């Protein structure tokens, strides 16, 4: 797993250097520094033993839920959204922490639940609360992308825990029936514009459809081998918005072409395959659900970002893991990597007593 991870980080530094017109210090230096710090954090996470993790699960979940409540009371507003807490130089986005925390809480809940109780409505209520409470707070910020990420990770854990398929089918049908209400009542005006732009980006190519249009141009112009490092015109001439964050894949594709895209997809595929292997090799239900949920969280980032930059999903502001510039998303994905490393260690050796295991 570490080889494709390091490859993505290094390749991401090259792409970010090019996105800043060859300036390594603008984005790439911070990208590598954050990874060094967060990889150390992931290694520390990997040393925790199972009893300690289970003991800290619900207190940690409640603490992050309280941080989400604090965002509504005293959070900082940026770009029309209230998502951050600041204390001096420290700036955190609690909704990012909730993605792995919700998966952990659900895995712990279903891991300790008798198998016969899983497909019962009485057992569904606590699990629904674990998912819906943070989603409600995040939607108030508003942050649709993060809400969907929390829901996706939670639904994967619930499905693998053994909830009846008909429940998910029924929920899906109900969701489709409520789409008009959700669109006109639940979405902010700018979110409605994003959905309409996704459905018909050519209707306003110089306005709301500008991001998607320029992203497609950048990806298509790269061809098979791309234009070459630091030779991308879309990002360097400021045609491509956010070339170092949400649309970093378009920046990469213009300069490295199909080959560069295939390299990134191969690295992601190896990491996800490793995550599924860790889940399959786990010795108990809690570990299996936790590993699968963390892998699903990483997959959600990858899938939504790639679909978004190619015009197959609305723009929701989800960066590409290990490539995009930004600390919050890298922190979330490195937490997932650290948890997978932890479960991999559990699979290889029995847990020891104390705060951390050897």
Short mmCIF file of N, CA and C in Angstrom, two decimals, residues 10-11 43 53 65 116 124 126 190 204 235 267 271 277 279 283-284 318 340 347 354:
data_model
loop_
_atom_site.label_atom_id
_atom_site.label_comp_id
_atom_site.label_asym_id
_atom_site.label_seq_id
_atom_site.Cartn_x
_atom_site.Cartn_y
_atom_site.Cartn_z
N UNK A 10 4.08 11.99 -4.39
CA UNK A 10 5.14 12.58 -5.19
C UNK A 10 4.63 13.14 -6.51
N UNK A 11 3.76 12.38 -7.18
CA UNK A 11 3.18 12.85 -8.44
C UNK A 11 2.31 14.07 -8.20
N UNK A 43 0.77 6.47 11.35
CA UNK A 43 1.58 5.43 11.98
C UNK A 43 1.21 5.31 13.46
N UNK A 53 -9.37 1.27 21.04
CA UNK A 53 -10.18 1.90 20.00
C UNK A 53 -11.67 1.80 20.33
N UNK A 65 -19.21 15.46 17.39
CA UNK A 65 -20.57 15.97 17.23
C UNK A 65 -20.72 17.31 17.93
N UNK A 116 -28.72 -11.78 15.22
CA UNK A 116 -30.15 -11.89 15.04
C UNK A 116 -30.88 -10.57 15.17
N UNK A 124 -32.20 -0.61 14.21
CA UNK A 124 -31.91 0.39 13.19
C UNK A 124 -31.92 1.80 13.75
N UNK A 126 -30.79 3.37 16.63
CA UNK A 126 -29.50 3.97 17.05
C UNK A 126 -28.55 4.20 15.89
N UNK A 190 -27.27 28.36 -4.77
CA UNK A 190 -26.05 28.04 -5.51
C UNK A 190 -25.94 26.53 -5.73
N UNK A 204 -24.86 27.57 -20.32
CA UNK A 204 -24.20 28.81 -19.90
C UNK A 204 -22.71 28.55 -19.77
N UNK A 235 -4.45 25.81 -17.15
CA UNK A 235 -4.18 26.25 -15.78
C UNK A 235 -3.27 27.47 -15.75
N UNK A 267 -2.75 3.48 -9.13
CA UNK A 267 -2.33 3.67 -7.72
C UNK A 267 -3.54 3.63 -6.79
N UNK A 271 -4.48 0.80 -3.75
CA UNK A 271 -4.79 1.17 -2.37
C UNK A 271 -6.16 0.62 -1.96
N UNK A 277 -8.68 -6.15 0.96
CA UNK A 277 -7.99 -7.34 1.46
C UNK A 277 -7.88 -7.31 2.98
N UNK A 279 -9.97 -5.80 4.99
CA UNK A 279 -11.32 -6.09 5.51
C UNK A 279 -11.63 -7.58 5.43
N UNK A 283 -10.49 -10.60 11.58
CA UNK A 283 -10.91 -11.77 12.36
C UNK A 283 -12.25 -11.60 13.06
N UNK A 284 -12.81 -10.40 13.07
CA UNK A 284 -14.08 -10.18 13.76
C UNK A 284 -14.92 -9.17 12.98
N UNK A 318 -15.29 18.37 -3.62
CA UNK A 318 -14.56 17.28 -3.00
C UNK A 318 -13.24 17.10 -3.72
N UNK A 340 -6.69 1.53 8.54
CA UNK A 340 -6.46 0.30 7.77
C UNK A 340 -5.13 -0.35 8.15
N UNK A 347 -4.70 -8.02 12.23
CA UNK A 347 -4.82 -9.29 11.50
C UNK A 347 -3.56 -10.15 11.60
N UNK A 354 -2.76 -2.26 27.23
CA UNK A 354 -2.17 -0.93 27.29
C UNK A 354 -2.79 -0.04 26.25
#
